[in-house]
Coordinates of C-alpha atoms and ligand atoms in Angstrom, one line a residue:
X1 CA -21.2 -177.8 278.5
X2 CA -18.0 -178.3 276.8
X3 CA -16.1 -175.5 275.5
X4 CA -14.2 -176.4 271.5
X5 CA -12.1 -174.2 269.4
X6 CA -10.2 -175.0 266.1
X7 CA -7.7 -172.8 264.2
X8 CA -6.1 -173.1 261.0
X9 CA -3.5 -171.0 260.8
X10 CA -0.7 -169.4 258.4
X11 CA 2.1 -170.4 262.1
X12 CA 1.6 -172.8 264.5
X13 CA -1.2 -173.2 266.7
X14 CA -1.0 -174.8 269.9
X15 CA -0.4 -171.6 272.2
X16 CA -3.2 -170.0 270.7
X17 CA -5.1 -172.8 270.8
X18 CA -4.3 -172.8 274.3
X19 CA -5.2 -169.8 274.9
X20 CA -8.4 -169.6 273.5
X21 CA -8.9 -172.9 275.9
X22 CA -8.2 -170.7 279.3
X23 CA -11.2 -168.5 278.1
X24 CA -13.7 -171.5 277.6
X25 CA -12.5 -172.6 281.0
X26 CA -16.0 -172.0 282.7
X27 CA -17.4 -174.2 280.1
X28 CA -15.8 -177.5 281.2
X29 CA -13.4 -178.1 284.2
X30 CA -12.9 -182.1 284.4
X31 CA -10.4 -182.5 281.4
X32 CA -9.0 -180.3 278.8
X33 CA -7.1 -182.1 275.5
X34 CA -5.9 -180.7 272.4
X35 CA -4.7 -182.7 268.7
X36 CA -3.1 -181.0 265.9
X37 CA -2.2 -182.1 262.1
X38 CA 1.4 -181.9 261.8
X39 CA 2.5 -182.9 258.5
X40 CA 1.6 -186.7 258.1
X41 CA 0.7 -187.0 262.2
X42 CA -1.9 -186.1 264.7
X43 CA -0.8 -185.0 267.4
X44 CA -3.2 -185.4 270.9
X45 CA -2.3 -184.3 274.4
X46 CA -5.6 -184.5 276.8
X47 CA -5.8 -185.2 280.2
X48 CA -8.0 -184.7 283.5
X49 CA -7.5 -180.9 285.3
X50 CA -8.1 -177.6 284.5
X51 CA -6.7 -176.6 280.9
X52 CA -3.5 -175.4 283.2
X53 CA -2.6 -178.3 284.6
X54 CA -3.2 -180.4 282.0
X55 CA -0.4 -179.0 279.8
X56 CA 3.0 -177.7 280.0
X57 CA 5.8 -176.6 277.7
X58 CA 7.0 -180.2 277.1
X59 CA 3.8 -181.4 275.9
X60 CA 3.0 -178.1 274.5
X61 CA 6.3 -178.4 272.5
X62 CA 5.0 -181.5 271.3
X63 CA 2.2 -180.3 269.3
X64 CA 3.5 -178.7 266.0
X65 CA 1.4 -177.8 263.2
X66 CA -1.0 -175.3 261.4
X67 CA -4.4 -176.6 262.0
X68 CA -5.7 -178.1 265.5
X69 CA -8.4 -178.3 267.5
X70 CA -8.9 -178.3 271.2
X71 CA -11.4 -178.8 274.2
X72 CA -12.3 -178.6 277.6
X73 CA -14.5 -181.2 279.5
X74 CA -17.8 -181.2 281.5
X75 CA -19.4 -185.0 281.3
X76 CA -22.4 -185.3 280.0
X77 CA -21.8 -188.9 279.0
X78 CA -19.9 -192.1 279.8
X79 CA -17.1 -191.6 282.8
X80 CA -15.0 -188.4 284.3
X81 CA -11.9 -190.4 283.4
X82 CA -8.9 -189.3 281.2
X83 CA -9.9 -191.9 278.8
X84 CA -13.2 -190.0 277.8
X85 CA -11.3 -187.0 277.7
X86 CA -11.2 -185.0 274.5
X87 CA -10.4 -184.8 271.5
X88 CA -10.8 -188.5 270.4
X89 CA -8.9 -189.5 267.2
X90 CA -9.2 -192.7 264.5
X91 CA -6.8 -193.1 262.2
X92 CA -9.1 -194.4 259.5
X93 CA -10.1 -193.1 256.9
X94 CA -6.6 -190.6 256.8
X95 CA -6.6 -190.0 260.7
X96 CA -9.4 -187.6 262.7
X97 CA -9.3 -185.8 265.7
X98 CA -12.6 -184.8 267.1
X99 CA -13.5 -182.2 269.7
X100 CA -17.5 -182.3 270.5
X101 CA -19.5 -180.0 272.8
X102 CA -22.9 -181.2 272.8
X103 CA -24.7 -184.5 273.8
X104 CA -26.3 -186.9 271.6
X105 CA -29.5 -188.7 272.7
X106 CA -29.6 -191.8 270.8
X107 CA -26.3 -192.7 271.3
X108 CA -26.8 -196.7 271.9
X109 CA -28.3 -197.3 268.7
X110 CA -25.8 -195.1 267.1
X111 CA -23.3 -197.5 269.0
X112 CA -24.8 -200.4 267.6
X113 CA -25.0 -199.1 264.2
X114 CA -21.7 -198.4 264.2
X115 CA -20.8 -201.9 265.8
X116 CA -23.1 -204.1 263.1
X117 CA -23.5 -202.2 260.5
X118 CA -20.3 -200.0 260.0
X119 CA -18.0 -202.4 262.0
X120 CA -16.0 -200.0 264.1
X121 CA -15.6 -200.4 267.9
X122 CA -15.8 -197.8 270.3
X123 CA -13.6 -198.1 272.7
X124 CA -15.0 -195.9 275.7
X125 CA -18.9 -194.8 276.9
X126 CA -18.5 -191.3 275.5
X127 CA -21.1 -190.0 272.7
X128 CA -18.8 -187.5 271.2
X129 CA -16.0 -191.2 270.6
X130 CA -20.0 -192.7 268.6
X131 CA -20.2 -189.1 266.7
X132 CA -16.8 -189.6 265.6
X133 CA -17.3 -193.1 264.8
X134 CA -20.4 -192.0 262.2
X135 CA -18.4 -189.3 260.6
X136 CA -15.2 -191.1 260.0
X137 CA -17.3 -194.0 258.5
X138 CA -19.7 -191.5 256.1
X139 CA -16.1 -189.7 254.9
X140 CA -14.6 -193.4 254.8
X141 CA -17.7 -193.8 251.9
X142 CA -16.5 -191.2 249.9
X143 CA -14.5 -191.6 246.9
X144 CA -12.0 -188.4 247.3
X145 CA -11.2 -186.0 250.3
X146 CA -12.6 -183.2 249.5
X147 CA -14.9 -180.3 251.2
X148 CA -17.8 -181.7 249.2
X149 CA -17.0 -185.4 250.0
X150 CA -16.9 -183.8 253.5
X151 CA -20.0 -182.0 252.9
X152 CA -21.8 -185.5 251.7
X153 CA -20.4 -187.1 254.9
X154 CA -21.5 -184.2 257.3
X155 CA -25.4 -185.4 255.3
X156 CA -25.4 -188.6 256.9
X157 CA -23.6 -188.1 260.5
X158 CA -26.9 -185.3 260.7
X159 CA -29.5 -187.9 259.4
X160 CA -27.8 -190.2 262.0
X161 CA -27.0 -188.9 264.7
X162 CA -29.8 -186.9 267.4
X163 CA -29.4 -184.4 270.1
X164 CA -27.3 -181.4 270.2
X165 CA -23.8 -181.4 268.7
X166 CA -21.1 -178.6 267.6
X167 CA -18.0 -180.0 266.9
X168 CA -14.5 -179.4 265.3
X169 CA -12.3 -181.6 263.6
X170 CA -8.8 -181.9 262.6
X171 CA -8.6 -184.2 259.6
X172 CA -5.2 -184.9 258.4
X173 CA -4.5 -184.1 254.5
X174 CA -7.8 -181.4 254.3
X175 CA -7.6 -179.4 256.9
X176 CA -10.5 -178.4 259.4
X177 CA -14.0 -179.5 259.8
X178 CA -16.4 -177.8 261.6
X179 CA -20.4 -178.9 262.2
X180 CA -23.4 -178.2 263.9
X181 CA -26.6 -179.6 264.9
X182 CA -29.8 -179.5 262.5
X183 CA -31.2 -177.5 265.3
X184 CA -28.0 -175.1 266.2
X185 CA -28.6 -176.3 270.2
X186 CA -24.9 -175.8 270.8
X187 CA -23.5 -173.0 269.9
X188 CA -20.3 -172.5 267.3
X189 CA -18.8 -168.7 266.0
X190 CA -16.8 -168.3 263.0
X191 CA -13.8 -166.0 262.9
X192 CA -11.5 -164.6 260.6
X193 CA -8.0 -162.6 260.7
X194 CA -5.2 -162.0 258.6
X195 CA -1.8 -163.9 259.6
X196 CA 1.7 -162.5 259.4
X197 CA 2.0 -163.4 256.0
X198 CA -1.3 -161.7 255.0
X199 CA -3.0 -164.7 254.6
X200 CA -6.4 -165.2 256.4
X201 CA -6.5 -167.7 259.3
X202 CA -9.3 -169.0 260.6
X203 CA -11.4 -169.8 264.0
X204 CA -14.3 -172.0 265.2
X205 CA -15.1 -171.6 268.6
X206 CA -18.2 -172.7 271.3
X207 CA -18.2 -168.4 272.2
X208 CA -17.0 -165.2 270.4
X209 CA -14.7 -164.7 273.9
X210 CA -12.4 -167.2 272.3
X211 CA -11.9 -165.0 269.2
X212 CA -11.7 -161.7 270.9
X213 CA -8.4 -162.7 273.0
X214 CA -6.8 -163.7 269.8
X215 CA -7.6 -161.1 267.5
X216 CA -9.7 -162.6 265.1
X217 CA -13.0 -161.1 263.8
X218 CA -16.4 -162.6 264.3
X219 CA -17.9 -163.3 261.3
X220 CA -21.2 -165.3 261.8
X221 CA -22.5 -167.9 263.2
X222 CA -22.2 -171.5 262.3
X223 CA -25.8 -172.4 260.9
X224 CA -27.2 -175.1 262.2
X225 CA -27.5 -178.1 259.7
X226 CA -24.3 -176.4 258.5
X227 CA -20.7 -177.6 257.7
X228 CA -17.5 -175.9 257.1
X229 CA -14.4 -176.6 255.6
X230 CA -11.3 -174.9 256.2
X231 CA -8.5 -176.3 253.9
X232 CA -4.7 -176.4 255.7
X233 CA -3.6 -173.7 252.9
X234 CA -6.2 -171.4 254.6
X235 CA -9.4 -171.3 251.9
X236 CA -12.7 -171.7 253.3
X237 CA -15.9 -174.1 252.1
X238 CA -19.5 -173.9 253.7
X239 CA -22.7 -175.7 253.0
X240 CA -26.0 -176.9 254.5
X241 CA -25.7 -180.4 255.1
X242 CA -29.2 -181.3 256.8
X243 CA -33.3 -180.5 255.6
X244 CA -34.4 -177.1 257.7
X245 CA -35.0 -178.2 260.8
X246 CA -36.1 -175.6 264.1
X247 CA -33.6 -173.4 265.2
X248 CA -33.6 -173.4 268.6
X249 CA -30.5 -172.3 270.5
X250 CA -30.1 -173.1 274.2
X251 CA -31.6 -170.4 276.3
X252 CA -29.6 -171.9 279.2
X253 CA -25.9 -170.7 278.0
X254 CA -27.5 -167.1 278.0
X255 CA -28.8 -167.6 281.9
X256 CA -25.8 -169.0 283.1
X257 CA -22.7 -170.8 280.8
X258 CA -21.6 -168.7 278.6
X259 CA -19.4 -165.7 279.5
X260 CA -21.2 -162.3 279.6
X261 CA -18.4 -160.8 276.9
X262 CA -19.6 -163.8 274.4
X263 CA -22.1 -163.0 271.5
X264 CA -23.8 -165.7 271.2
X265 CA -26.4 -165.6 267.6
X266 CA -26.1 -162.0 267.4
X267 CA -27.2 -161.7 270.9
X268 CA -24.8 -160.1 273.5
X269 CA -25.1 -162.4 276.6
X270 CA -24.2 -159.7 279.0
X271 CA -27.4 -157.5 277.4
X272 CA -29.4 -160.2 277.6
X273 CA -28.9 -161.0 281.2
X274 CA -29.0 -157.4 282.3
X275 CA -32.7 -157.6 280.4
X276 CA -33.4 -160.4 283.0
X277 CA -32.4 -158.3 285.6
X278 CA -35.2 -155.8 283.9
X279 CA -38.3 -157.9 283.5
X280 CA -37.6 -159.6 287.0
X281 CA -37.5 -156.5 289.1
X282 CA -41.0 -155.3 287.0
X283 CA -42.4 -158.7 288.1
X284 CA -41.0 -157.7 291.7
X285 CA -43.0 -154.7 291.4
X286 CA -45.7 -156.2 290.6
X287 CA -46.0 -158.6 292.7
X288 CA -44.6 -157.1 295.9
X289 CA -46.4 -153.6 295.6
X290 CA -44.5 -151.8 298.7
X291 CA -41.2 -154.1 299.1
X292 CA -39.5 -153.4 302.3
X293 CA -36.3 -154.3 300.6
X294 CA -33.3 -152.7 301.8
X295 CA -30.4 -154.0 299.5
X296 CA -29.8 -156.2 296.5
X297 CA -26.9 -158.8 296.6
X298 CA -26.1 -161.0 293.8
X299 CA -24.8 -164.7 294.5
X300 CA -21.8 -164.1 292.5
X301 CA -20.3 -164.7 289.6
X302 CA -22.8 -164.9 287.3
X303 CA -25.9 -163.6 288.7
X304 CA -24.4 -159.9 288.8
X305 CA -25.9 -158.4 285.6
X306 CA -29.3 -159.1 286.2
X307 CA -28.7 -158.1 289.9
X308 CA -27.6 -154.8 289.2
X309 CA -30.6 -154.1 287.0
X310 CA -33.4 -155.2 289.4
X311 CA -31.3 -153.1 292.1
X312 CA -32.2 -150.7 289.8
X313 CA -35.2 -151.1 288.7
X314 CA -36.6 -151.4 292.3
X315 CA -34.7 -148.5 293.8
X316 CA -32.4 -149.6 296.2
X317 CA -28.6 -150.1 297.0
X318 CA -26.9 -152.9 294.9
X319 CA -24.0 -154.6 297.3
X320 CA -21.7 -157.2 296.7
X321 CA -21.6 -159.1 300.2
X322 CA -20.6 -162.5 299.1
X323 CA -16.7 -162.7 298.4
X324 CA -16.2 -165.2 296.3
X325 CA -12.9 -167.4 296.4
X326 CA -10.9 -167.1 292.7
X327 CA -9.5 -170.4 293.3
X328 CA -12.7 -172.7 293.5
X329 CA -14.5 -172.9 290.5
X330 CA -18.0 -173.1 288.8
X331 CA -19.9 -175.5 291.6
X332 CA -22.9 -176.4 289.0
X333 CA -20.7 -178.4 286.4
X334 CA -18.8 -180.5 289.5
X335 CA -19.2 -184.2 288.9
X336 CA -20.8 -185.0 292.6
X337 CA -22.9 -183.4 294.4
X338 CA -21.2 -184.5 297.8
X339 CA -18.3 -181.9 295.8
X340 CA -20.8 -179.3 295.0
X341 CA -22.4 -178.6 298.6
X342 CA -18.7 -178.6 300.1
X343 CA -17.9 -175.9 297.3
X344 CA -20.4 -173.3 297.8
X345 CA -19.2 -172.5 301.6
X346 CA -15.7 -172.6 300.3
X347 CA -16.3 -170.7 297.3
X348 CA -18.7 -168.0 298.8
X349 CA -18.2 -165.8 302.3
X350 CA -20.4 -163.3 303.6
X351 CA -19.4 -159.5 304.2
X352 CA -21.1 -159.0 307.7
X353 CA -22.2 -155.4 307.7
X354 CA -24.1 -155.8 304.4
X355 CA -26.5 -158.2 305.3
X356 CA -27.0 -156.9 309.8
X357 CA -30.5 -155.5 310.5
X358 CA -31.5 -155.6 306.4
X359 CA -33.8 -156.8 304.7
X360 CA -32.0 -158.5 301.5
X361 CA -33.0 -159.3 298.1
X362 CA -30.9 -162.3 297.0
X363 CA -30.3 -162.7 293.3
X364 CA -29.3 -166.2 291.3
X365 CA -29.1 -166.5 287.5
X366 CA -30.9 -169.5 288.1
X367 CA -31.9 -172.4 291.2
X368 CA -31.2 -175.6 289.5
X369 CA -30.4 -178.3 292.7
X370 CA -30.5 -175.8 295.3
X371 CA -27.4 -176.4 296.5
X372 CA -26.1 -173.0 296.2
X373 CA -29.4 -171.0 297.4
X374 CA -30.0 -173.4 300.2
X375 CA -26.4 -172.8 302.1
X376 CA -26.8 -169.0 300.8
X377 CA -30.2 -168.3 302.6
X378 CA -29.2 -169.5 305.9
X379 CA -25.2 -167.5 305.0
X380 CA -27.2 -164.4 304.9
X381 CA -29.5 -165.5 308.1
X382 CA -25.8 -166.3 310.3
X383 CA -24.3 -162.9 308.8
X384 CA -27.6 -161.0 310.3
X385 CA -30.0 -160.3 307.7
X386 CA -34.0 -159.6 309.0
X387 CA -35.3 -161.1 306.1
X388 CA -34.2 -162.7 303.3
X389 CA -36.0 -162.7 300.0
X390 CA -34.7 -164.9 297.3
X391 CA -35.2 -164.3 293.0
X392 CA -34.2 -166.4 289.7
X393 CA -33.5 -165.1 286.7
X394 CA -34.8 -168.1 285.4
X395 CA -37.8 -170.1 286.0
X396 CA -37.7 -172.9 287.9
X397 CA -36.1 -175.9 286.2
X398 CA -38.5 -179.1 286.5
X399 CA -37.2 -181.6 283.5
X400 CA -33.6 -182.7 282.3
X401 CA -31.5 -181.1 280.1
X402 CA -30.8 -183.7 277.7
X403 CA -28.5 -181.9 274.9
X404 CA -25.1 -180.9 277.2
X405 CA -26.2 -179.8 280.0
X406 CA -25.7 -182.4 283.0
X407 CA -29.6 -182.5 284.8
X408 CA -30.2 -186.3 283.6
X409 CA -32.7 -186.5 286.5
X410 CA -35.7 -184.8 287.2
X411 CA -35.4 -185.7 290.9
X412 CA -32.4 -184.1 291.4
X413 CA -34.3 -180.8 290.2
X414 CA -35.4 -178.5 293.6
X415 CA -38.4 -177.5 291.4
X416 CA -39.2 -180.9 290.1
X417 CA -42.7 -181.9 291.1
X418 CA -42.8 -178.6 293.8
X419 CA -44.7 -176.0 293.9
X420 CA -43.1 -172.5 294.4
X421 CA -44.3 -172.1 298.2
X422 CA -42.9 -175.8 299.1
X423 CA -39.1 -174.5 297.2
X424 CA -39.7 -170.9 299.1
X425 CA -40.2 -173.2 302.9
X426 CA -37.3 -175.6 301.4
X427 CA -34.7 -173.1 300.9
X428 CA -35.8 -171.5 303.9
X429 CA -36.1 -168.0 302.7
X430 CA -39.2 -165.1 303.5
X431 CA -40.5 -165.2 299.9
X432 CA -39.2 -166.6 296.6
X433 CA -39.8 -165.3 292.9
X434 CA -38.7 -166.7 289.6
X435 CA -38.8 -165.5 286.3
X436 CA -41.4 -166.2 283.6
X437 CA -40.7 -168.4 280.6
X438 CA -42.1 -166.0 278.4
X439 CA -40.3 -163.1 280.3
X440 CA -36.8 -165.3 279.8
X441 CA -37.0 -165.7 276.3
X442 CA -38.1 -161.8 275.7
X443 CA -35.5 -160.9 277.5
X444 CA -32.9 -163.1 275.6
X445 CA -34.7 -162.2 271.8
X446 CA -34.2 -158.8 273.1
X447 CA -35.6 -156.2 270.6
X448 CA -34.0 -157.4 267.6
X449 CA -35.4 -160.6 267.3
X450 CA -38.8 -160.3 269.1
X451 CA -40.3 -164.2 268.9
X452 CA -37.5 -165.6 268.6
X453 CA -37.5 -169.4 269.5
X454 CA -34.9 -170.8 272.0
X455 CA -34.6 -174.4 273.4
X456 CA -35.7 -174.2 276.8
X457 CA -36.9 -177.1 277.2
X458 CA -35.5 -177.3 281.2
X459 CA -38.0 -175.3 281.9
X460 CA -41.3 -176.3 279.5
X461 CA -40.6 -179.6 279.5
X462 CA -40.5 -179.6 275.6
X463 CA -38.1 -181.0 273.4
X464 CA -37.4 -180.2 270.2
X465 CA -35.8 -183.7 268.8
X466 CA -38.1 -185.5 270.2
X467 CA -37.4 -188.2 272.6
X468 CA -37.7 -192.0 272.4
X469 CA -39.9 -193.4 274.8
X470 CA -37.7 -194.7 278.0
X471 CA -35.6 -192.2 277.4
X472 CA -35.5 -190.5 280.6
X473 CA -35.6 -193.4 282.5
X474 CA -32.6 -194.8 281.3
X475 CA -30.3 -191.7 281.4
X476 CA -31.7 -191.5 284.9
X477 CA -30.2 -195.4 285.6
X478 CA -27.0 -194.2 284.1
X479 CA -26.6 -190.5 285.5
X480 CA -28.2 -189.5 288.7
X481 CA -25.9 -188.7 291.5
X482 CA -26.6 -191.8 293.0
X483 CA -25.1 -194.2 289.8
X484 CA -22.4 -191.9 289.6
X485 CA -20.9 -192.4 293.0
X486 CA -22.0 -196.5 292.5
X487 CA -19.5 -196.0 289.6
X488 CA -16.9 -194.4 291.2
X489 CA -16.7 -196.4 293.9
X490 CA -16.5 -199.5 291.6
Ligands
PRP501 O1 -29.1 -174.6 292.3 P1 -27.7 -175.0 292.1 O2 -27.7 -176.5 291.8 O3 -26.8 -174.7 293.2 O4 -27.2 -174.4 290.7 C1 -27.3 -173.1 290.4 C2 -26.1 -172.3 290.8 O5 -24.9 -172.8 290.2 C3 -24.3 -171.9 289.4 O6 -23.3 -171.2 290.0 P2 -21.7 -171.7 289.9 O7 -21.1 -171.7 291.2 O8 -21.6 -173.0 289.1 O9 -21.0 -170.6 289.0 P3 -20.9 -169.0 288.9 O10 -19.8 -168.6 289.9 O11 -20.6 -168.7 287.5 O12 -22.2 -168.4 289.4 C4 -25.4 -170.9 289.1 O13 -24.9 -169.6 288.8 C5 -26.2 -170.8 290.4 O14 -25.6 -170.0 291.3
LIG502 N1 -20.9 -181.0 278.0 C1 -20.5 -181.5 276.9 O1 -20.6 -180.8 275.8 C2 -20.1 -182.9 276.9 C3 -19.6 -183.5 275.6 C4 -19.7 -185.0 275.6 N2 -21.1 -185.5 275.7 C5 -18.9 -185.6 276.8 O2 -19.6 -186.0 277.8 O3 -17.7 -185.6 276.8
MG503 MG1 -23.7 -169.1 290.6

């Protein structure tokens, strides 16, 4: 789940656009690039590392100008290497830069299309270098450069391309370009401020974090289906560039990627994961009439909101008893999972005298491997714990994510083709309780938008593109764990 931001502003950008980088940081942790439009050149810097080791002031120094775009890496397609790092950039028609945060499910016809039909190469296996591909040869088939040529363009790439995109774009001699998919999987904020000139500036960004720490405004959403255009002189276009299509945001950036400060479609993340902490501890009641649970620990970071609230709801103490090492970071979006199982023991470390003689309720935003609750159970079994119960504030995920989340394999999934006593004797823990679907995506709709739909297909096994039949088996071939280290170590 990549994290993007764009800025046209009335100074340059590249510190801020740094900046709003280090806050999208959970979001991505295998590359981290940014491109801006200086006068008649683009200028990229992108490499493989966290955002702060990927830059420093020479090659910050390097990127001069008013408009720019910038993003941070979690593969979802093609390689980990520094050439699928983003953004990508053609220079034809007038030079793009792209930045996409998303993943595209029909990217080898697209790459054929492109190929044959629109005779462009594409140089790596990334999607996002396809989607840029498609929108640099709809804007090449426009007579002028304008935000309604752009807006013509953006009505192709959307009848072309499939899955879930938000992008930015830097295009040199119009400014910024900003899109989402038909279905708004991916999510992209809007932001305004005025600069030191008194002239309004402008961000797009994957989470309203982004514009906080910079002091813009949050105006809306992007709509899915829609476009925007932000000239370089600072005045704004937007338009719907696709037929009405379901809107269906990820549910999964509300259980666990984005950052609990982010508003994500009018919903605050951090609400709606304290809500999960609400409707799982009522299920808790319900279904463990007289708990003999004696404390509530979340498996930190992001698990705490809903932790607190079922401490809460329940009754008892809430205790943080895992300490969890700054330095490593999110274990889920690691490439391997050889990386991942090492991580969690060096990430997470048990405070003793929380866990000897209790019975302890163990909390998880969500089990999506197992690789964290698996080492956690028996953690909490060493440190002395009686028993140890285990909850998700998710349900249990049984079918790939497909549109930028990396779960390409079913097999890979703890839930996938279990039932919730074999994952309970798996993990090794007393009892085990998940959330309910329905209970999820109340908790997420939240009062003001009771109903409201939400892609969750991880968890339903419903799509809402569709999928070409094969699909899965082919994504499979090219993205379990096991092709990945086949490629790696070829
Ligand atoms: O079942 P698994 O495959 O282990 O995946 C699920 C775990 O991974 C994530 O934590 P992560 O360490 O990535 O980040 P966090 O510190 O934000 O919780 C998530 O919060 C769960 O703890
Ligand atoms: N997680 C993402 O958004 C990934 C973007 C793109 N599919 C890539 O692999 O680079
Ligand atoms: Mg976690």
């Amino acid at each position: 789940m990549c994290g993007i931001v764009g800025i046209v502003g009335q100074a340059e950008v590249a510190a801020e656009l740094y900046d709003g980088l280090t806050v999208l940081q959970h979001r991505g942790q295998d590359a981290a690039g940014i491109a801006t439009a200086d006068g008649g050149k683009l200028r990229v810097h992108k490499g493989n590392g966290l955002v702060r080791d990927v830059f420093d002031a020479g090659s910050m120094s390097l990127l001069g100008g008013r408009v720019g775009i910038a993003h941070c890496r979690y593969p979802t397609a093609g390689s980990e290497g520094s050439d699928e790092a983003q953004p990508f950039y053609v220079n034809s028609p007038f030079g793009i830069a792209l930045a996409h945060n998303g993943n595209l499910i029909n990217t080898d016809a697209l790459r054929r299309e492109v190929f044959e039909q629109d005779r462009r190469n594409v140089n790596t296996e990334s999607d996002s270098e396809v989607l840029l591909n498609v929108f640099a040869h709809e804007l090449d088939s426009q007579k002028a450069l304008t935000p309604d040529a752009v807006f013509r363009a953006l009505e192709g790439v959307n009848r072309r391309a499939k899955g879930g995109y938000a992008v930015v774009c830097a295009v040199l001699g119009l400014g910024l370009v900003a899109f989402r998919d038909p279905n708004g999987i991916r999510p992209l904020v809007l932001g305004k401020r005025k600069g030191a000139n008194g002239d309004d500036e402008y961000i797009v960004a994957s989470e309203s974090v982004a514009l906080d720490i910079l002091g813009f405004e949050r105006l809306r959403d992007v709509e899915p289906g829609e476009g925007i255009v932000i000239t370089a002189r600072g005045e704004l276009f937007a338009q719907q560039c696709a037929a009405p299509q379901a809107h269906a945001p990820c549910i999964f950036e509300y259980v666990y990627f984005a950052r609990p400060d982010s508003m994500i479609e009018e919903i605050s993340v951090h609400k709606a994961r304290m809500r999960m902490g609400v409707t799982l501890g009522e299920k808790i009641l319900r279904e463990r009439p007289g708990h003999d649970i004696d404390v509530v620990i979340p498996i930190p970071d992001t698990s705490r909101d809903a932790a607190l609230e079922i401490a809460n709801v329940l009754g008892v103490k809430y205790r943080e008893g895992f300490i969890k090492n700054r330095y490593v970071g999110r274990t889920f979006i690691m490439p391997g999972q050889g990386e991942r199982a090492k991580s969690v023991k060096r990430k997470l470390n048990p405070i003793p005298l929380e866990f000897r003689n209790r019975v302890v309720l163990l909390v998880d935003d969500s089990i999506v491997r197992g690789t964290t609750s698996q080492q956690i159970v028996q953690m909490a079994r060493d440190a002395g714990a009686k028993k140890v119960y285990l909850a998700s504030a998710a349900p249990p995920v049984r079918h790939p994510n497909i549109y930028g989340i990396d779960m390409p394999s079913s097999d890979e999934l703890v839930a996938h083709g279990r039932s919730e006593k074999d994952i309970e004797q798996l993990l090794g823990c007393d009892w085990l309780i998940y959330q309910d679907l329905a209970d999820l995506e109340a908790a997420v709709a939240g009062p003001k938008f009771p109903g409201r739909r939400f892609d969750s297909s991880c968890f339903s096994g419903e799509y809402v593109t569709g999928i070409e039949p094969g699909y899965f088996e082919r994504i499979r071939q090219l993205r379990s764990d096991e092709a990945k280290k086949k490629r790696r170590a070829s």
